[in-house]
């Protein structure tokens, strides 16, 4: 049992969210899975955690009693069995995946459907069909969510991806009362227990992705990207154990991508992801060397050509748009996020997700000692991953950014103080696919930038604000070390790893006092001043 941070009262440890609604979700004791299923899940029908917690505690107490009673019955049954040794013991369930690999997904789907039908008949006979059907729906939803995001909503070690896909196929067939074709296990390999170990344990790329994701815990979007790369690789060279992947296969993959029309830069992105996974395979002693090492496509264009900083006419157009001049708040702009996010990006250099996921408590006053050892109070923005649903690109992204005077003059601190503790932009919600706060807002800004503001150069996007910050910081003679500290960039200098993890505040404050955008006149909204 855990406790709330403030009052040290017992709180439920079985809360989870789907969308904005809280659910009670709890793993079933192993010995009771055959009675209750792998898990218990009930919608609480509320969106506020403070309301969900007492409801969940009540349900938890009920299931404590149910589990205790069921466990007691099992003990009685075992005692009865001991007193009647000639009574047939319950038959152990044989694993339906024994001897199967990714090549046998159709076989697994057929077997899974067959077993589902047996369980359905048992549920009908015992009056538990509703519970059976609910478990079926939960399994279907969880499998779909895991396949879409790479993160299972409940299981710590979910089934392999090919098994989940087969389970989905079987469940859909059961719901439609359809059959699946009976297919024998592939005859390409023996399945007896005496077969050589390599024929049972060949490592496939899709399986390695699961292990890599579990061990390295990258972002869901990164996992999804890796799965797409591996799917594309398998499509190009066929399914084969990792031990058999050769440099020739990687070159064939590269050539297939180029032939399909992918740019050199995109092909290199695919190769980079493949390199990451195969490097992981070498670290796990699956293969001796990485066959993708050194295979790249020459890119003639400079990386700088991919994204441009906003020029002065573009910045002027952005900050003279209806959001700033007329006070409009388009629906897709999510309230005050439409007003503050571009300003914050221009005057902090922060990434869009870093800004979208800010909480009000991330904006605070801190102090440092001036040259006379007198304390100086300043407002700062703390970029962190400590809050709920907050994530960072890497450890170097954790930093503090002094709030620029322009932002204070425009009323940013007043805006923060007007909010209750929580999200800085409450209208922003995590996207369904990868849980990022910026995904939907970014799409709106892109459309608004092109169609309303009139910035047509597709190399200018929201990330261009970050490029602007770097350029204007250099123009203001702010040292590379300092503006890297402000933007969360690493120079690759070994010396960075010595000393404190927190960059001194004083040079950051000085740098922000030097930072300016020459020629830009920000509009003045009447609501900001009398």
mmCIF file of N, CA and C in Angstrom, residues 397-458:
data_model
loop_
_atom_site.group_PDB
_atom_site.id
_atom_site.type_symbol
_atom_site.label_atom_id
_atom_site.label_comp_id
_atom_site.label_asym_id
_atom_site.label_seq_id
_atom_site.Cartn_x
_atom_site.Cartn_y
_atom_site.Cartn_z
ATOM 1 N N UNK A 397 18.715 17.206 -21.156
ATOM 2 C CA UNK A 397 17.619 18.163 -21.364
ATOM 3 C C UNK A 397 17.119 18.759 -20.053
ATOM 4 N N UNK A 398 17.486 18.145 -18.938
ATOM 5 C CA UNK A 398 17.036 18.640 -17.634
ATOM 6 C C UNK A 398 17.813 19.921 -17.309
ATOM 7 N N UNK A 399 17.114 21.066 -17.123
ATOM 8 C CA UNK A 399 17.822 22.332 -16.966
ATOM 9 C C UNK A 399 16.880 23.405 -16.424
ATOM 10 N N UNK A 400 17.434 24.583 -16.158
ATOM 11 C CA UNK A 400 16.628 25.749 -15.782
ATOM 12 C C UNK A 400 16.895 26.865 -16.783
ATOM 13 N N UNK A 401 15.843 27.621 -17.084
ATOM 14 C CA UNK A 401 15.940 28.725 -18.043
ATOM 15 C C UNK A 401 15.372 29.977 -17.380
ATOM 16 N N UNK A 402 16.178 31.012 -17.180
ATOM 17 C CA UNK A 402 15.631 32.256 -16.627
ATOM 18 C C UNK A 402 14.548 32.819 -17.546
ATOM 19 N N UNK A 403 13.479 33.323 -16.948
ATOM 20 C CA UNK A 403 12.386 33.891 -17.731
ATOM 21 C C UNK A 403 12.815 35.253 -18.282
ATOM 22 N N UNK A 404 12.743 35.406 -19.584
ATOM 23 C CA UNK A 404 13.179 36.638 -20.245
ATOM 24 C C UNK A 404 12.278 37.808 -19.853
ATOM 25 N N UNK A 405 12.862 38.989 -19.792
ATOM 26 C CA UNK A 405 12.122 40.193 -19.395
ATOM 27 C C UNK A 405 10.922 40.449 -20.307
ATOM 28 N N UNK A 406 11.063 40.151 -21.598
ATOM 29 C CA UNK A 406 9.946 40.364 -22.530
ATOM 30 C C UNK A 406 8.734 39.537 -22.112
ATOM 31 N N UNK A 407 8.970 38.296 -21.698
ATOM 32 C CA UNK A 407 7.872 37.433 -21.267
ATOM 33 C C UNK A 407 7.212 37.971 -20.002
ATOM 34 N N UNK A 408 8.038 38.475 -19.085
ATOM 35 C CA UNK A 408 7.488 39.043 -17.846
ATOM 36 C C UNK A 408 6.672 40.289 -18.153
ATOM 37 N N UNK A 409 7.197 41.150 -19.050
ATOM 38 C CA UNK A 409 6.477 42.372 -19.415
ATOM 39 C C UNK A 409 5.137 42.072 -20.086
ATOM 40 N N UNK A 410 5.076 40.951 -20.812
ATOM 41 C CA UNK A 410 3.827 40.582 -21.487
ATOM 42 C C UNK A 410 2.837 39.888 -20.561
ATOM 43 N N UNK A 411 3.253 39.634 -19.316
ATOM 44 C CA UNK A 411 2.323 39.096 -18.329
ATOM 45 C C UNK A 411 2.410 37.598 -18.115
ATOM 46 N N UNK A 412 3.543 36.972 -18.468
ATOM 47 C CA UNK A 412 3.647 35.526 -18.324
ATOM 48 C C UNK A 412 3.528 35.093 -16.864
ATOM 49 N N UNK A 413 4.199 35.774 -15.960
ATOM 50 C CA UNK A 413 4.137 35.389 -14.540
ATOM 51 C C UNK A 413 2.723 35.605 -13.996
ATOM 52 N N UNK A 414 2.067 36.663 -14.445
ATOM 53 C CA UNK A 414 0.674 36.892 -14.029
ATOM 54 C C UNK A 414 -0.219 35.745 -14.511
ATOM 55 N N UNK A 415 0.036 35.288 -15.733
ATOM 56 C CA UNK A 415 -0.738 34.164 -16.261
ATOM 57 C C UNK A 415 -0.526 32.924 -15.404
ATOM 58 N N UNK A 416 0.726 32.635 -15.053
ATOM 59 C CA UNK A 416 1.026 31.462 -14.227
ATOM 60 C C UNK A 416 0.309 31.566 -12.885
ATOM 61 N N UNK A 417 0.388 32.729 -12.271
ATOM 62 C CA UNK A 417 -0.224 32.922 -10.947
ATOM 63 C C UNK A 417 -1.746 32.858 -10.979
ATOM 64 N N UNK A 418 -2.330 33.045 -12.159
ATOM 65 C CA UNK A 418 -3.796 33.002 -12.265
ATOM 66 C C UNK A 418 -4.341 31.577 -12.306
ATOM 67 N N UNK A 419 -3.445 30.597 -12.444
ATOM 68 C CA UNK A 419 -3.858 29.206 -12.589
ATOM 69 C C UNK A 419 -3.801 28.459 -11.267
ATOM 70 N N UNK A 420 -4.614 27.435 -11.160
ATOM 71 C CA UNK A 420 -4.472 26.500 -10.044
ATOM 72 C C UNK A 420 -3.254 25.622 -10.312
ATOM 73 N N UNK A 421 -2.768 24.963 -9.269
ATOM 74 C CA UNK A 421 -1.616 24.074 -9.450
ATOM 75 C C UNK A 421 -2.001 22.951 -10.409
ATOM 76 N N UNK A 422 -1.165 22.757 -11.401
ATOM 77 C CA UNK A 422 -1.440 21.734 -12.415
ATOM 78 C C UNK A 422 -0.756 22.101 -13.708
ATOM 79 N N UNK A 423 -1.348 21.708 -14.827
ATOM 80 C CA UNK A 423 -0.759 21.987 -16.128
ATOM 81 C C UNK A 423 -0.713 23.489 -16.399
ATOM 82 N N UNK A 424 0.375 23.908 -17.048
ATOM 83 C CA UNK A 424 0.488 25.307 -17.447
ATOM 84 C C UNK A 424 -0.521 25.630 -18.546
ATOM 85 N N UNK A 425 -0.785 24.638 -19.391
ATOM 86 C CA UNK A 425 -1.780 24.805 -20.452
ATOM 87 C C UNK A 425 -2.800 23.659 -20.313
ATOM 88 N N UNK A 426 -3.793 23.843 -19.472
ATOM 89 C CA UNK A 426 -4.711 22.749 -19.110
ATOM 90 C C UNK A 426 -5.483 22.155 -20.282
ATOM 91 N N UNK A 427 -5.648 22.915 -21.365
ATOM 92 C CA UNK A 427 -6.422 22.407 -22.499
ATOM 93 C C UNK A 427 -5.650 21.375 -23.318
ATOM 94 N N UNK A 428 -4.343 21.288 -23.127
ATOM 95 C CA UNK A 428 -3.538 20.310 -23.861
ATOM 96 C C UNK A 428 -3.672 18.941 -23.208
ATOM 97 N N UNK A 429 -3.964 17.944 -24.014
ATOM 98 C CA UNK A 429 -4.100 16.578 -23.512
ATOM 99 C C UNK A 429 -3.155 15.662 -24.279
ATOM 100 N N UNK A 430 -2.651 14.610 -23.618
ATOM 101 C CA UNK A 430 -1.745 13.692 -24.320
ATOM 102 C C UNK A 430 -2.443 13.041 -25.514
ATOM 103 N N UNK A 431 -1.713 12.941 -26.632
ATOM 104 C CA UNK A 431 -2.261 12.268 -27.805
ATOM 105 C C UNK A 431 -2.396 10.776 -27.527
ATOM 106 N N UNK A 432 -3.329 10.123 -28.180
ATOM 107 C CA UNK A 432 -3.603 8.716 -27.916
ATOM 108 C C UNK A 432 -2.432 7.821 -28.313
ATOM 109 N N UNK A 433 -1.800 8.121 -29.446
ATOM 110 C CA UNK A 433 -0.787 7.204 -29.968
ATOM 111 C C UNK A 433 0.449 7.113 -29.096
ATOM 112 N N UNK A 434 1.060 8.252 -28.759
ATOM 113 C CA UNK A 434 2.333 8.219 -28.061
ATOM 114 C C UNK A 434 2.331 9.024 -26.764
ATOM 115 N N UNK A 435 1.200 9.598 -26.416
ATOM 116 C CA UNK A 435 1.101 10.262 -25.128
ATOM 117 C C UNK A 435 1.755 11.627 -25.063
ATOM 118 N N UNK A 436 2.146 12.229 -26.196
ATOM 119 C CA UNK A 436 2.776 13.537 -26.160
ATOM 120 C C UNK A 436 1.718 14.636 -26.130
ATOM 121 N N UNK A 437 2.001 15.690 -25.366
ATOM 122 C CA UNK A 437 1.070 16.816 -25.262
ATOM 123 C C UNK A 437 1.103 17.683 -26.524
ATOM 124 N N UNK A 438 2.201 17.632 -27.271
ATOM 125 C CA UNK A 438 2.401 18.573 -28.373
ATOM 126 C C UNK A 438 1.859 18.090 -29.706
ATOM 127 N N UNK A 439 1.541 16.789 -29.843
ATOM 128 C CA UNK A 439 1.244 16.226 -31.161
ATOM 129 C C UNK A 439 0.105 16.958 -31.871
ATOM 130 N N UNK A 440 -1.051 17.059 -31.230
ATOM 131 C CA UNK A 440 -2.210 17.675 -31.881
ATOM 132 C C UNK A 440 -2.040 19.184 -32.016
ATOM 133 N N UNK A 441 -1.451 19.813 -30.986
ATOM 134 C CA UNK A 441 -1.259 21.258 -31.069
ATOM 135 C C UNK A 441 -0.296 21.603 -32.199
ATOM 136 N N UNK A 442 0.734 20.796 -32.380
ATOM 137 C CA UNK A 442 1.718 21.031 -33.431
ATOM 138 C C UNK A 442 1.071 20.998 -34.810
ATOM 139 N N UNK A 443 0.123 20.068 -35.005
ATOM 140 C CA UNK A 443 -0.579 20.006 -36.290
ATOM 141 C C UNK A 443 -1.390 21.282 -36.518
ATOM 142 N N UNK A 444 -2.060 21.741 -35.426
ATOM 143 C CA UNK A 444 -2.832 22.975 -35.575
ATOM 144 C C UNK A 444 -1.914 24.136 -35.942
ATOM 145 N N UNK A 445 -0.773 24.264 -35.260
ATOM 146 C CA UNK A 445 0.125 25.395 -35.518
ATOM 147 C C UNK A 445 0.645 25.349 -36.955
ATOM 148 N N UNK A 446 0.955 24.147 -37.448
ATOM 149 C CA UNK A 446 1.432 24.035 -38.826
ATOM 150 C C UNK A 446 0.414 24.553 -39.820
ATOM 151 N N UNK A 447 -0.850 24.163 -39.621
ATOM 152 C CA UNK A 447 -1.907 24.649 -40.513
ATOM 153 C C UNK A 447 -2.114 26.156 -40.370
ATOM 154 N N UNK A 448 -2.095 26.642 -39.139
ATOM 155 C CA UNK A 448 -2.296 28.069 -38.881
ATOM 156 C C UNK A 448 -1.152 28.885 -39.489
ATOM 157 N N UNK A 449 0.064 28.343 -39.373
ATOM 158 C CA UNK A 449 1.245 29.030 -39.909
ATOM 159 C C UNK A 449 1.146 29.199 -41.418
ATOM 160 N N UNK A 450 0.686 28.138 -42.100
ATOM 161 C CA UNK A 450 0.611 28.202 -43.566
ATOM 162 C C UNK A 450 -0.621 28.968 -44.052
ATOM 163 N N UNK A 451 -1.774 28.659 -43.477
ATOM 164 C CA UNK A 451 -3.041 29.121 -44.058
ATOM 165 C C UNK A 451 -3.544 30.452 -43.518
ATOM 166 N N UNK A 452 -3.185 30.801 -42.289
ATOM 167 C CA UNK A 452 -3.652 32.065 -41.704
ATOM 168 C C UNK A 452 -2.518 33.087 -41.667
ATOM 169 N N UNK A 453 -1.393 32.685 -41.126
ATOM 170 C CA UNK A 453 -0.260 33.612 -41.020
ATOM 171 C C UNK A 453 0.369 33.856 -42.385
ATOM 172 N N UNK A 454 0.419 32.809 -43.219
ATOM 173 C CA UNK A 454 0.928 32.978 -44.578
ATOM 174 C C UNK A 454 2.401 32.686 -44.758
ATOM 175 N N UNK A 455 3.027 31.960 -43.803
ATOM 176 C CA UNK A 455 4.424 31.550 -43.971
ATOM 177 C C UNK A 455 4.406 30.266 -44.795
ATOM 178 N N UNK A 456 4.827 30.347 -46.049
ATOM 179 C CA UNK A 456 4.674 29.227 -46.981
ATOM 180 C C UNK A 456 5.909 28.338 -47.077
ATOM 181 N N UNK A 457 7.061 28.797 -46.638
ATOM 182 C CA UNK A 457 8.286 28.000 -46.724
ATOM 183 C C UNK A 457 8.172 26.808 -45.774
ATOM 184 N N UNK A 458 8.081 25.598 -46.313
ATOM 185 C CA UNK A 458 7.862 24.414 -45.489
ATOM 186 C C UNK A 458 9.065 24.057 -44.622
#
